[in-house]
mmCIF file of C-alpha atoms in Angstrom:
data_model
loop_
_atom_site.group_PDB
_atom_site.id
_atom_site.type_symbol
_atom_site.label_atom_id
_atom_site.label_comp_id
_atom_site.label_asym_id
_atom_site.label_seq_id
_atom_site.Cartn_x
_atom_site.Cartn_y
_atom_site.Cartn_z
ATOM 1 C CA MET X 19 93.510 127.220 44.008
ATOM 2 C CA ALA X 20 95.837 124.480 45.143
ATOM 3 C CA ALA X 21 92.850 121.942 45.011
ATOM 4 C CA PHE X 22 91.932 123.142 41.459
ATOM 5 C CA ARG X 23 92.001 120.049 39.243
ATOM 6 C CA GLN X 24 90.770 118.727 35.905
ATOM 7 C CA CYS X 25 88.750 115.467 36.356
ATOM 8 C CA LYS X 26 86.598 113.204 34.274
ATOM 9 C CA LEU X 27 83.002 112.619 35.343
ATOM 10 C CA PRO X 28 82.254 108.861 35.918
ATOM 11 C CA CYS X 29 79.346 108.118 33.801
ATOM 12 C CA ILE X 30 76.693 105.294 32.664
ATOM 13 C CA ASP X 31 76.692 104.979 28.957
ATOM 14 C CA GLU X 32 73.231 103.781 27.887
ATOM 15 C CA ASN X 33 73.609 104.168 24.244
ATOM 16 C CA PRO X 34 76.749 105.831 23.084
ATOM 17 C CA LYS X 35 76.026 105.988 19.502
ATOM 18 C CA SER X 36 72.812 108.022 20.040
ATOM 19 C CA PRO X 37 72.546 111.691 20.313
ATOM 20 C CA ILE X 38 69.569 111.429 22.703
ATOM 21 C CA GLU X 39 69.786 113.962 25.500
ATOM 22 C CA ILE X 40 69.243 113.583 29.198
ATOM 23 C CA THR X 41 66.453 116.235 30.096
ATOM 24 C CA SER X 42 66.194 115.648 33.797
ATOM 25 C CA CYS X 43 67.879 113.951 36.806
ATOM 26 C CA GLU X 44 66.504 113.623 40.288
ATOM 27 C CA PHE X 45 67.782 111.915 43.457
ATOM 28 C CA ASP X 46 65.117 110.360 45.947
ATOM 29 C CA THR X 47 64.958 111.654 49.446
ATOM 30 C CA THR X 48 67.306 108.728 50.630
ATOM 31 C CA GLY X 49 69.883 109.532 47.984
ATOM 32 C CA GLN X 50 69.910 105.711 47.003
ATOM 33 C CA LYS X 51 67.718 106.086 43.852
ATOM 34 C CA LEU X 52 68.528 108.225 40.824
ATOM 35 C CA ALA X 53 65.810 108.917 38.156
ATOM 36 C CA CYS X 54 66.777 110.053 34.640
ATOM 37 C CA ALA X 55 64.571 111.275 31.762
ATOM 38 C CA PHE X 56 65.699 110.716 28.324
ATOM 39 C CA GLY X 57 64.801 112.412 25.108
ATOM 40 C CA ASP X 58 63.610 109.256 23.524
ATOM 41 C CA HIS X 59 60.720 108.689 25.755
ATOM 42 C CA ARG X 60 62.617 106.505 28.325
ATOM 43 C CA VAL X 61 62.877 106.967 32.218
ATOM 44 C CA PHE X 62 65.636 105.100 33.863
ATOM 45 C CA VAL X 63 66.009 104.629 37.670
ATOM 46 C CA PHE X 64 69.337 103.687 39.184
ATOM 47 C CA SER X 65 69.855 101.906 42.479
ATOM 48 C CA ALA X 66 72.974 102.754 44.367
ATOM 49 C CA ASN X 67 75.460 100.108 45.556
ATOM 50 C CA VAL X 68 75.645 101.367 49.215
ATOM 51 C CA GLU X 69 78.871 99.520 49.777
ATOM 52 C CA SER X 70 80.738 101.331 47.147
ATOM 53 C CA GLY X 71 83.259 103.572 48.295
ATOM 54 C CA HIS X 72 84.980 104.404 45.009
ATOM 55 C CA VAL X 73 84.797 107.589 42.927
ATOM 56 C CA ILE X 74 83.213 105.604 40.137
ATOM 57 C CA GLU X 75 80.427 103.741 41.572
ATOM 58 C CA LYS X 76 78.463 100.929 40.202
ATOM 59 C CA TRP X 77 74.552 101.276 40.289
ATOM 60 C CA GLU X 78 72.094 98.597 39.247
ATOM 61 C CA LYS X 79 69.745 99.832 36.725
ATOM 62 C CA THR X 80 65.880 99.418 36.555
ATOM 63 C CA ILE X 81 63.752 100.549 33.754
ATOM 64 C CA PHE X 82 60.715 102.715 34.129
ATOM 65 C CA ARG X 83 59.501 102.889 30.674
ATOM 66 C CA ALA X 84 56.319 104.778 29.708
ATOM 67 C CA ILE X 85 53.996 102.743 27.434
ATOM 68 C CA SER X 86 54.413 104.388 24.006
ATOM 69 C CA SER X 87 51.273 102.789 22.567
ATOM 70 C CA LEU X 88 49.240 104.996 24.905
ATOM 71 C CA LEU X 89 50.402 107.861 22.796
ATOM 72 C CA THR X 90 50.011 108.923 19.255
ATOM 73 C CA ASN X 91 53.691 109.671 18.916
ATOM 74 C CA LYS X 92 56.785 109.230 21.071
ATOM 75 C CA ALA X 93 57.753 112.329 23.050
ATOM 76 C CA ILE X 94 60.665 113.758 24.872
ATOM 77 C CA MET X 95 60.576 113.266 28.695
ATOM 78 C CA LEU X 96 60.547 116.840 30.165
ATOM 79 C CA GLN X 97 61.150 116.186 33.806
ATOM 80 C CA VAL X 98 61.132 113.521 36.556
ATOM 81 C CA ASP X 99 60.378 114.246 40.191
ATOM 82 C CA TRP X 100 60.031 111.981 43.345
ATOM 83 C CA ASN X 101 57.314 112.518 46.021
ATOM 84 C CA ALA X 102 58.232 113.257 49.558
ATOM 85 C CA ASP X 103 58.323 109.509 50.753
ATOM 86 C CA GLY X 104 60.088 108.267 47.602
ATOM 87 C CA THR X 105 57.127 105.862 46.885
ATOM 88 C CA LYS X 106 56.086 107.647 43.541
ATOM 89 C CA LEU X 107 57.878 109.020 40.552
ATOM 90 C CA VAL X 108 56.211 111.456 38.292
ATOM 91 C CA ALA X 109 57.442 112.120 34.692
ATOM 92 C CA GLY X 110 56.159 114.726 32.216
ATOM 93 C CA ASP X 111 56.550 114.711 28.514
ATOM 94 C CA PHE X 112 55.839 117.085 25.554
ATOM 95 C CA ASN X 113 52.717 115.048 24.453
ATOM 96 C CA ASN X 114 50.648 116.910 27.381
ATOM 97 C CA ILE X 115 50.859 113.861 29.589
ATOM 98 C CA PHE X 116 52.363 113.020 32.920
ATOM 99 C CA PHE X 117 53.031 109.559 34.195
ATOM 100 C CA ILE X 118 53.121 108.299 37.803
ATOM 101 C CA PHE X 119 55.142 105.139 38.409
ATOM 102 C CA SER X 120 55.546 103.117 41.614
ATOM 103 C CA SER X 121 59.056 103.115 42.981
ATOM 104 C CA MET X 122 58.681 99.578 44.381
ATOM 105 C CA ASN X 123 58.366 97.779 41.050
ATOM 106 C CA GLY X 124 58.415 100.447 38.445
ATOM 107 C CA ASN X 125 54.796 99.794 37.505
ATOM 108 C CA LEU X 126 53.007 102.417 35.633
ATOM 109 C CA LEU X 127 50.224 103.559 38.044
ATOM 110 C CA SER X 128 48.507 106.343 35.814
ATOM 111 C CA PHE X 129 48.811 108.479 32.788
ATOM 112 C CA THR X 130 46.967 111.748 32.772
ATOM 113 C CA GLU X 131 46.580 114.280 30.057
ATOM 114 C CA VAL X 132 46.701 117.953 30.659
ATOM 115 C CA SER X 133 45.281 120.999 28.651
ATOM 116 C CA ASP X 134 48.510 121.925 26.771
ATOM 117 C CA LYS X 135 52.289 121.274 26.679
ATOM 118 C CA LEU X 136 53.561 120.633 30.173
ATOM 119 C CA THR X 137 56.209 123.053 31.235
ATOM 120 C CA LYS X 138 56.833 121.601 34.801
ATOM 121 C CA VAL X 139 55.612 118.995 37.256
ATOM 122 C CA GLN X 140 56.427 119.083 41.006
ATOM 123 C CA TRP X 141 55.436 117.164 44.064
ATOM 124 C CA ASN X 142 54.618 118.830 47.345
ATOM 125 C CA ARG X 143 57.555 118.128 49.870
ATOM 126 C CA LYS X 144 56.243 120.587 52.446
ATOM 127 C CA GLY X 145 54.205 118.119 54.391
ATOM 128 C CA SER X 146 52.212 116.242 51.759
ATOM 129 C CA THR X 147 53.037 112.949 50.010
ATOM 130 C CA HIS X 148 50.270 113.125 47.213
ATOM 131 C CA MET X 149 49.822 116.795 46.115
ATOM 132 C CA LEU X 150 51.157 117.482 42.693
ATOM 133 C CA LEU X 151 51.415 120.710 40.690
ATOM 134 C CA THR X 152 51.539 120.754 36.902
ATOM 135 C CA SER X 153 52.053 123.884 34.754
ATOM 136 C CA CYS X 154 51.199 124.394 30.976
ATOM 137 C CA ASP X 155 52.092 126.489 27.983
ATOM 138 C CA ASP X 156 48.541 127.784 27.945
ATOM 139 C CA GLY X 157 48.986 129.554 31.221
ATOM 140 C CA THR X 158 47.230 127.023 33.494
ATOM 141 C CA VAL X 159 48.332 125.413 36.791
ATOM 142 C CA VAL X 160 46.623 122.440 38.177
ATOM 143 C CA VAL X 161 46.783 120.940 41.591
ATOM 144 C CA TRP X 162 46.292 117.311 41.596
ATOM 145 C CA ASP X 163 45.510 114.782 44.354
ATOM 146 C CA SER X 164 47.399 111.399 43.749
ATOM 147 C CA SER X 165 46.351 109.580 46.828
ATOM 148 C CA GLU X 166 44.319 107.280 44.675
ATOM 149 C CA ARG X 167 45.714 105.288 41.699
ATOM 150 C CA THR X 168 44.295 107.872 39.125
ATOM 151 C CA PRO X 169 45.166 111.486 40.061
ATOM 152 C CA LEU X 170 42.152 113.855 40.517
ATOM 153 C CA PRO X 171 42.260 117.485 39.865
ATOM 154 C CA ILE X 172 41.614 119.575 42.918
ATOM 155 C CA GLN X 173 41.842 123.047 41.430
ATOM 156 C CA THR X 174 42.821 124.791 38.215
ATOM 157 C CA PHE X 175 44.214 128.482 38.333
ATOM 158 C CA SER X 176 44.072 130.241 35.001
ATOM 159 C CA LEU X 177 45.171 133.893 35.843
ATOM 160 C CA HIS X 178 48.380 133.652 33.575
ATOM 161 C CA THR X 179 47.818 134.723 30.079
ATOM 162 C CA SER X 180 50.969 133.193 28.667
ATOM 163 C CA SER X 181 53.246 130.024 29.246
ATOM 164 C CA VAL X 182 53.845 129.322 32.980
ATOM 165 C CA ARG X 183 57.637 128.904 33.128
ATOM 166 C CA ASP X 184 58.124 127.775 36.653
ATOM 167 C CA ILE X 185 56.181 126.815 39.842
ATOM 168 C CA GLN X 186 57.209 126.474 43.498
ATOM 169 C CA TRP X 187 55.486 125.052 46.606
ATOM 170 C CA LEU X 188 55.910 127.380 49.324
ATOM 171 C CA THR X 189 53.993 125.539 52.107
ATOM 172 C CA LYS X 190 51.665 122.609 52.263
ATOM 173 C CA GLU X 191 48.779 124.748 50.885
ATOM 174 C CA THR X 192 50.385 127.519 48.987
ATOM 175 C CA PHE X 193 52.529 127.703 45.894
ATOM 176 C CA ALA X 194 53.850 130.568 43.433
ATOM 177 C CA SER X 195 53.967 130.466 39.667
ATOM 178 C CA CYS X 196 55.618 132.755 36.899
ATOM 179 C CA SER X 197 54.774 133.249 33.457
ATOM 180 C CA MET X 198 56.034 134.722 30.153
ATOM 181 C CA ASP X 199 53.193 137.387 30.820
ATOM 182 C CA GLY X 200 55.596 138.950 33.443
ATOM 183 C CA SER X 201 53.352 137.937 36.303
ATOM 184 C CA ILE X 202 54.109 136.008 39.518
ATOM 185 C CA HIS X 203 51.127 134.724 41.474
ATOM 186 C CA VAL X 204 51.002 133.159 45.088
ATOM 187 C CA PHE X 205 48.076 130.970 45.438
ATOM 188 C CA ARG X 206 46.389 129.187 48.360
ATOM 189 C CA ILE X 207 44.531 125.897 47.584
ATOM 190 C CA GLY X 208 40.768 126.291 47.910
ATOM 191 C CA GLU X 209 41.007 130.101 47.269
ATOM 192 C CA ASP X 210 40.185 131.479 43.729
ATOM 193 C CA GLU X 211 42.015 134.779 44.167
ATOM 194 C CA PRO X 212 45.912 135.050 44.728
ATOM 195 C CA LEU X 213 47.129 135.859 48.124
ATOM 196 C CA ASN X 214 49.875 138.109 46.275
ATOM 197 C CA SER X 215 50.589 139.196 42.775
ATOM 198 C CA LEU X 216 53.395 140.959 41.134
ATOM 199 C CA PHE X 217 53.763 142.331 37.474
ATOM 200 C CA ASN X 218 57.061 142.818 35.684
ATOM 201 C CA GLU X 219 57.527 144.422 32.570
ATOM 202 C CA ASN X 220 59.434 141.462 31.011
ATOM 203 C CA ALA X 221 58.700 137.802 31.062
ATOM 204 C CA ILE X 222 59.704 136.024 34.244
ATOM 205 C CA ILE X 223 61.809 132.871 33.603
ATOM 206 C CA ALA X 224 62.282 131.183 36.991
ATOM 207 C CA ILE X 225 61.519 131.807 40.575
ATOM 208 C CA ARG X 226 63.303 130.387 43.828
ATOM 209 C CA TYR X 227 61.700 130.554 47.225
ATOM 210 C CA ASN X 228 63.664 131.300 50.467
ATOM 211 C CA MET X 229 61.516 129.958 53.382
ATOM 212 C CA LYS X 230 63.577 131.784 55.990
ATOM 213 C CA TYR X 231 63.187 135.114 54.596
ATOM 214 C CA ASP X 232 59.781 134.493 52.963
ATOM 215 C CA SER X 233 61.148 135.901 49.638
ATOM 216 C CA LEU X 234 60.969 135.048 45.926
ATOM 217 C CA ALA X 235 64.105 135.550 43.941
ATOM 218 C CA PHE X 236 63.467 135.706 40.077
ATOM 219 C CA PHE X 237 64.982 136.908 36.912
ATOM 220 C CA SER X 238 63.758 138.166 33.391
ATOM 221 C CA TYR X 239 65.342 138.929 30.100
ATOM 222 C CA ASP X 240 67.667 141.517 31.525
ATOM 223 C CA THR X 241 70.768 141.864 33.701
ATOM 224 C CA ASN X 242 69.454 142.154 37.078
ATOM 225 C CA VAL X 243 68.350 139.694 39.957
ATOM 226 C CA LYS X 244 65.172 140.659 41.485
ATOM 227 C CA LEU X 245 63.938 139.838 44.943
ATOM 228 C CA TRP X 246 60.153 139.912 46.072
ATOM 229 C CA LEU X 247 59.786 140.113 49.784
ATOM 230 C CA LEU X 248 56.358 138.677 50.346
ATOM 231 C CA GLY X 249 55.777 139.578 53.730
ATOM 232 C CA GLN X 250 56.456 143.187 53.270
ATOM 233 C CA ASP X 251 55.247 143.229 49.569
ATOM 234 C CA LEU X 252 58.419 145.040 48.617
ATOM 235 C CA THR X 253 60.853 144.376 45.518
ATOM 236 C CA ARG X 254 64.562 144.896 45.202
ATOM 237 C CA GLU X 255 66.895 144.645 42.296
ATOM 238 C CA TRP X 256 70.550 143.533 42.345
ATOM 239 C CA GLU X 257 72.765 144.854 39.587
ATOM 240 C CA GLY X 258 76.232 143.523 38.468
ATOM 241 C CA HIS X 259 75.814 141.151 35.680
ATOM 242 C CA ARG X 260 76.690 142.575 32.259
ATOM 243 C CA ALA X 261 74.536 140.068 30.089
ATOM 244 C CA GLY X 262 71.481 138.109 30.622
ATOM 245 C CA ILE X 263 70.890 135.819 33.692
ATOM 246 C CA TYR X 264 70.145 132.217 33.152
ATOM 247 C CA SER X 265 70.157 130.523 36.567
ATOM 248 C CA ILE X 266 69.582 131.406 40.209
ATOM 249 C CA CYS X 267 69.606 129.376 43.426
ATOM 250 C CA TRP X 268 69.430 129.974 47.212
ATOM 251 C CA ASN X 269 71.951 128.386 49.769
ATOM 252 C CA GLU X 270 69.215 126.526 51.522
ATOM 253 C CA GLY X 271 71.371 124.115 53.650
ATOM 254 C CA GLY X 272 74.034 126.692 54.622
ATOM 255 C CA ASP X 273 73.883 130.431 54.951
ATOM 256 C CA SER X 274 70.408 130.957 53.706
ATOM 257 C CA SER X 275 70.994 134.699 53.091
ATOM 258 C CA LEU X 276 73.135 133.796 50.038
ATOM 259 C CA LEU X 277 71.922 133.649 46.429
ATOM 260 C CA ALA X 278 73.896 132.727 43.423
ATOM 261 C CA SER X 279 73.260 133.586 39.850
ATOM 262 C CA GLY X 280 74.725 132.599 36.617
ATOM 263 C CA ALA X 281 74.805 134.632 33.500
ATOM 264 C CA ASP X 282 75.743 135.041 29.901
ATOM 265 C CA ASP X 283 78.678 137.167 30.979
ATOM 266 C CA ARG X 284 80.563 133.912 31.909
ATOM 267 C CA THR X 285 80.266 134.903 35.571
ATOM 268 C CA ILE X 286 78.671 133.673 38.788
ATOM 269 C CA ARG X 287 77.649 136.247 41.373
ATOM 270 C CA ILE X 288 76.866 135.789 44.947
ATOM 271 C CA TRP X 289 74.350 138.035 46.662
ATOM 272 C CA ASN X 290 73.335 138.586 50.287
ATOM 273 C CA ILE X 291 69.792 139.353 51.048
ATOM 274 C CA ASN X 292 70.987 140.971 54.328
ATOM 275 C CA SER X 293 73.134 143.545 52.457
ATOM 276 C CA SER X 294 71.895 146.998 51.960
ATOM 277 C CA LEU X 295 74.054 147.182 48.762
ATOM 278 C CA CYS X 296 72.749 146.542 45.511
ATOM 279 C CA HIS X 297 75.983 144.753 44.026
ATOM 280 C CA SER X 298 77.218 141.228 44.664
ATOM 281 C CA GLN X 299 79.564 140.264 47.507
ATOM 282 C CA GLU X 300 81.533 137.798 45.250
ATOM 283 C CA VAL X 301 82.171 137.153 41.613
ATOM 284 C CA LEU X 302 83.414 133.730 40.224
ATOM 285 C CA ARG X 303 85.033 134.101 36.867
ATOM 286 C CA ASP X 304 86.522 130.528 35.842
ATOM 287 C CA HIS X 305 83.772 129.823 33.054
ATOM 288 C CA LEU X 306 84.597 130.516 29.532
ATOM 289 C CA CYS X 307 80.860 130.755 28.204
ATOM 290 C CA LEU X 308 77.236 131.209 29.339
ATOM 291 C CA VAL X 309 76.640 129.804 32.805
ATOM 292 C CA SER X 310 73.358 127.774 32.530
ATOM 293 C CA ALA X 311 72.988 126.227 35.822
ATOM 294 C CA VAL X 312 73.996 126.884 39.465
ATOM 295 C CA SER X 313 73.201 124.523 42.419
ATOM 296 C CA PHE X 314 74.286 124.597 46.181
ATOM 297 C CA SER X 315 74.847 121.512 47.862
ATOM 298 C CA PRO X 316 72.207 120.505 50.658
ATOM 299 C CA ASP X 317 74.755 120.966 53.322
ATOM 300 C CA GLY X 318 75.723 124.427 51.925
ATOM 301 C CA GLN X 319 79.448 123.877 51.761
ATOM 302 C CA TYR X 320 79.728 123.662 47.955
ATOM 303 C CA LEU X 321 78.298 125.499 44.872
ATOM 304 C CA ALA X 322 78.263 123.620 41.575
ATOM 305 C CA SER X 323 77.874 125.502 38.126
ATOM 306 C CA ALA X 324 77.693 124.380 34.622
ATOM 307 C CA ASP X 325 78.059 126.273 31.307
ATOM 308 C CA THR X 326 76.904 125.664 27.823
ATOM 309 C CA TYR X 327 80.282 123.991 26.744
ATOM 310 C CA GLY X 328 79.416 121.272 29.224
ATOM 311 C CA VAL X 329 82.039 122.207 31.876
ATOM 312 C CA VAL X 330 81.076 121.785 35.567
ATOM 313 C CA ILE X 331 82.999 123.553 38.367
ATOM 314 C CA VAL X 332 82.490 122.946 42.153
ATOM 315 C CA TRP X 333 83.296 125.632 44.315
ATOM 316 C CA SER X 334 83.863 126.015 48.068
ATOM 317 C CA THR X 335 81.423 128.446 49.847
ATOM 318 C CA LYS X 336 83.935 128.924 52.582
ATOM 319 C CA ASP X 337 86.421 131.065 50.287
ATOM 320 C CA TRP X 338 84.678 130.612 46.745
ATOM 321 C CA SER X 339 87.793 128.854 45.455
ATOM 322 C CA PRO X 340 87.253 126.289 42.726
ATOM 323 C CA LEU X 341 87.888 122.637 43.933
ATOM 324 C CA MET X 342 87.156 120.788 40.759
ATOM 325 C CA LYS X 343 86.462 121.395 37.043
ATOM 326 C CA CYS X 344 85.012 118.557 34.881
ATOM 327 C CA GLN X 345 83.989 118.232 31.332
ATOM 328 C CA CYS X 346 80.600 116.650 30.439
ATOM 329 C CA ALA X 347 80.057 114.644 27.212
ATOM 330 C CA GLY X 348 77.392 117.160 25.982
ATOM 331 C CA LYS X 349 76.205 120.718 26.603
ATOM 332 C CA VAL X 350 74.448 121.747 29.890
ATOM 333 C CA LEU X 351 71.606 124.013 28.727
ATOM 334 C CA GLU X 352 69.036 123.926 31.473
ATOM 335 C CA ILE X 353 68.593 125.652 34.660
ATOM 336 C CA ASN X 354 67.961 122.492 36.589
ATOM 337 C CA SER X 355 70.580 120.412 35.119
ATOM 338 C CA LEU X 356 72.644 120.105 38.280
ATOM 339 C CA LYS X 357 71.359 117.881 41.144
ATOM 340 C CA TRP X 358 72.815 116.897 44.459
ATOM 341 C CA ASN X 359 72.027 113.875 46.583
ATOM 342 C CA PRO X 360 70.591 114.724 50.020
ATOM 343 C CA GLN X 361 73.965 113.950 51.656
ATOM 344 C CA SER X 362 75.924 116.159 49.492
ATOM 345 C CA THR X 363 78.282 113.484 48.464
ATOM 346 C CA LYS X 364 77.152 113.013 44.775
ATOM 347 C CA LEU X 365 76.398 115.269 42.006
ATOM 348 C CA VAL X 366 74.540 114.426 38.822
ATOM 349 C CA VAL X 367 74.582 116.503 35.531
ATOM 350 C CA ALA X 368 71.728 116.232 32.997
ATOM 351 C CA ASN X 369 73.395 117.023 29.561
ATOM 352 C CA TYR X 370 72.709 116.879 25.906
ATOM 353 C CA SER X 371 74.471 113.469 25.243
ATOM 354 C CA ALA X 372 73.603 109.881 25.937
ATOM 355 C CA LEU X 373 75.647 109.791 29.113
ATOM 356 C CA VAL X 374 74.373 109.893 32.687
ATOM 357 C CA MET X 375 77.109 112.014 34.358
ATOM 358 C CA TYR X 376 77.580 111.653 38.031
ATOM 359 C CA TYR X 377 80.501 111.243 40.487
ATOM 360 C CA ASN X 378 81.110 110.447 44.163
ATOM 361 C CA PHE X 379 82.080 113.854 45.281
ATOM 362 C CA SER X 380 83.310 113.068 48.882
ATOM 363 C CA GLN X 381 85.413 110.161 47.521
ATOM 364 C CA LEU X 382 86.939 112.459 44.707
ATOM 365 C CA LEU X 383 87.856 115.084 47.372
ATOM 366 C CA ARG X 384 89.573 112.336 49.449
ATOM 367 C CA VAL X 385 91.607 111.225 46.375
ATOM 368 C CA ILE X 386 92.591 114.943 45.560
ATOM 369 C CA ASN X 387 93.663 115.601 49.316
ATOM 370 C CA GLU X 388 95.650 112.492 49.212
ATOM 371 C CA ILE X 389 97.562 113.581 46.073
ATOM 372 C CA LEU X 390 98.124 117.123 47.460
ATOM 373 C CA ASN X 391 99.564 115.821 50.863
ATOM 374 C CA ARG X 392 102.011 113.260 49.108
#
């Protein structure tokens, strides 16, 4: 608790008078480029000043702007994602279209219409640089080959009967999808029937894959975290939250047996897949409202959490003490709002304001330690 401090998030103010929200942020694989999607049909890419060692860093801005004349109406940009080698950026919008840009010059390479409102777009980072997944409100999931300038659909999967809420690549050739119809399907490209299927009583909101344990964590409109052990085709439930769950994440870069969940009971719970118990091993309680997003740093040393008031807390995974508490300019409402760079030195918060909220975490810790040691 000694290192617990209030701090202001450094930010880039693109249009302070506008209520436009930032819907998605994503670092590329080098951590030197940051893509941000805005609610007014804009995509910005910021390039890092690698010589900067300050808490507030100056980044040079490049604009990737989707051509609005290609559409009947401007639409909110839903999500951005970089491919594995960082050469392409995909951006999906609410007008059923996804755009692919070149990261070299920001040129628009292609725009492709899908069957219904996009719910998610995701590149394959499991061994491919050109395979892309899209999911839609009509229950379809499509695999695309983007090796050419215009993406080509490889295969369409239509087993879901309602909106697909999340998609996750498991390997270079397999992926999982979950839906409001309460189902999860695991597919292999080239095969029509799913490898595995799970059916839940309630809608499934999000899934997170753990490669080491070959398991999918997921949650529904209830208070339990659920775990599907794919290799054994077994399910488990973890009980503890007293209100609905809104976010989950695995500690992929550290102790991969740990899963964090955030809920409407204002708590974060830490679960261990190796535990035979059905309750959490830690409960973190410093938020004052619904915890909408949780994210472990890639090196596994920190856990970031955000609530709907826009408060972000960074915790140490060594003793689960809070290291920092920061106030965003806007609300944080989405499960994927917290994004770390690959080096675990910067954290970006997508929030409902016109401010890109990011800070140099390693430099901020250094400043705090200097203050504490005076």
